Amino acid sequence: NEAERSLVTLREDLKRRSPELARIYDDHSDLEKSRAAIRKLVRDNPDTLFLEFATVDDTTLLFALSQQDGLHAFTLSSTTHLKSLLADWKKALTALSTLETFPINRHAAITEFAATQRKKARDLSKELLSPLEDAGLLKPGRYARLVVIPDGPLLEVPFAALIDKQGRCLVDRYALSVDISLSLRSWRVSHGNPKGSLFCAADPIGSAETSLLRGGETFRHLAHARKEGKRIAAMFPGAKFLFGTAAKEAQIKKEIGRYRFLHFATHGVLD
């Protein structure tokens, strides 16, 4: 129909203008080629467990793939139920900041909110991680890294903060990455190997007296973000650290191609 023809035309136009984007479609046009690339990706990363979620109508599926355990498939709770658990967790995470007046007993209030947040995190974690735990895939020492490919409402899950049966956050147990597609991980890198270790930009607003108005929102100085950036940059020999008014967009774009890792400790806008 007309909509499908328009989509094909748009896709071909984008492929002509962006060779990198064309690789997405080319990888999927040859299914066997894509499968071979994923098999090689798994072989080259034997210490990694790849987790891909898929939402189909009101059903959520989880596929776990690794070199040592092969492919496992799980049917999770309904997507509606997972969305509800996620909403409860997000509400608990932001509850403290929504208070009009802060309780007199500040420490007690923070402790209570933290306990509620952890309970809500565990409720969602139970639905998402229990099948993996029951299958023995999350046994201590089995994997060093997790690569998560979420889908649907799970795109909003902060996977690093999920809590396992022992009460530990996922990021405390694994090096963790969240990606948009498993096939993208199998792409050959087309650019040169950067020589620098880490580039970090933090708190670009500047001093506490300055602010930036953008789209009706006011963004102010982030003292703790600057401290965060400084401490992380110190962990990487040869790191480049820009902060305050030195962290200009033009300078950042000029610098980042020289570094292997990028870290931004700034305000964020979803646009």
CSV table of N, CA and C in Angstrom, one decimal, residues 194 196-201 232 236 240 252 255-265:
chain,number,residue,atom,x,y,z
A,194,PRO,N,41.0,4.6,18.8
A,194,PRO,CA,41.4,5.8,19.5
A,194,PRO,C,42.6,5.5,20.4
A,196,GLY,N,43.5,7.7,23.1
A,196,GLY,CA,43.2,8.1,24.5
A,196,GLY,C,42.4,7.2,25.3
A,197,SER,N,42.4,7.3,26.6
A,197,SER,CA,41.7,6.4,27.4
A,197,SER,C,40.2,6.8,27.6
A,198,LEU,N,40.0,8.0,28.3
A,198,LEU,CA,38.7,8.4,28.7
A,198,LEU,C,38.6,9.9,28.4
A,199,PHE,N,37.4,10.3,27.9
A,199,PHE,CA,37.1,11.7,27.8
A,199,PHE,C,35.9,11.9,28.7
A,200,CYS,N,35.9,12.9,29.5
A,200,CYS,CA,34.8,13.2,30.4
A,200,CYS,C,34.5,14.7,30.4
A,201,ALA,N,33.2,15.0,30.2
A,201,ALA,CA,32.6,16.3,30.3
A,201,ALA,C,31.7,16.4,31.4
A,232,ILE,N,36.1,9.9,38.3
A,232,ILE,CA,36.1,8.9,37.3
A,232,ILE,C,37.3,9.2,36.4
A,236,PHE,N,41.4,6.7,35.1
A,236,PHE,CA,42.0,6.4,33.7
A,236,PHE,C,43.2,7.2,33.4
A,240,LYS,N,41.0,12.9,29.6
A,240,LYS,CA,40.8,14.3,29.4
A,240,LYS,C,39.5,14.7,30.1
A,252,ILE,N,34.1,19.7,22.7
A,252,ILE,CA,33.8,18.3,23.0
A,252,ILE,C,33.8,17.5,21.7
A,255,GLU,N,37.2,16.9,20.4
A,255,GLU,CA,38.1,16.0,21.3
A,255,GLU,C,37.7,14.5,21.3
A,256,ILE,N,36.3,14.2,21.2
A,256,ILE,CA,35.9,12.9,21.6
A,256,ILE,C,36.4,11.8,20.7
A,257,GLY,N,36.6,12.1,19.5
A,257,GLY,CA,37.1,11.0,18.5
A,257,GLY,C,38.4,10.4,18.9
A,258,ARG,N,39.1,11.0,19.8
A,258,ARG,CA,40.5,10.5,20.2
A,258,ARG,C,40.4,9.6,21.3
A,259,TYR,N,39.3,9.4,21.9
A,259,TYR,CA,39.2,8.6,23.2
A,259,TYR,C,38.3,7.3,23.0
A,260,ARG,N,38.7,6.3,23.8
A,260,ARG,CA,38.0,5.0,23.7
A,260,ARG,C,36.6,5.1,24.5
A,261,PHE,N,36.7,5.7,25.7
A,261,PHE,CA,35.5,5.8,26.5
A,261,PHE,C,35.0,7.3,26.7
A,262,LEU,N,33.7,7.5,26.7
A,262,LEU,CA,33.1,8.8,26.9
A,262,LEU,C,32.3,8.8,28.2
A,263,HIS,N,32.4,9.8,29.0
A,263,HIS,CA,31.6,9.9,30.2
A,263,HIS,C,31.0,11.3,30.3
A,264,PHE,N,29.7,11.5,30.4
A,264,PHE,CA,29.1,12.8,30.5
A,264,PHE,C,28.4,12.8,31.8
A,265,ALA,N,28.7,13.8,32.7
A,265,ALA,CA,28.1,14.0,34.0
A,265,ALA,C,27.4,15.4,33.9
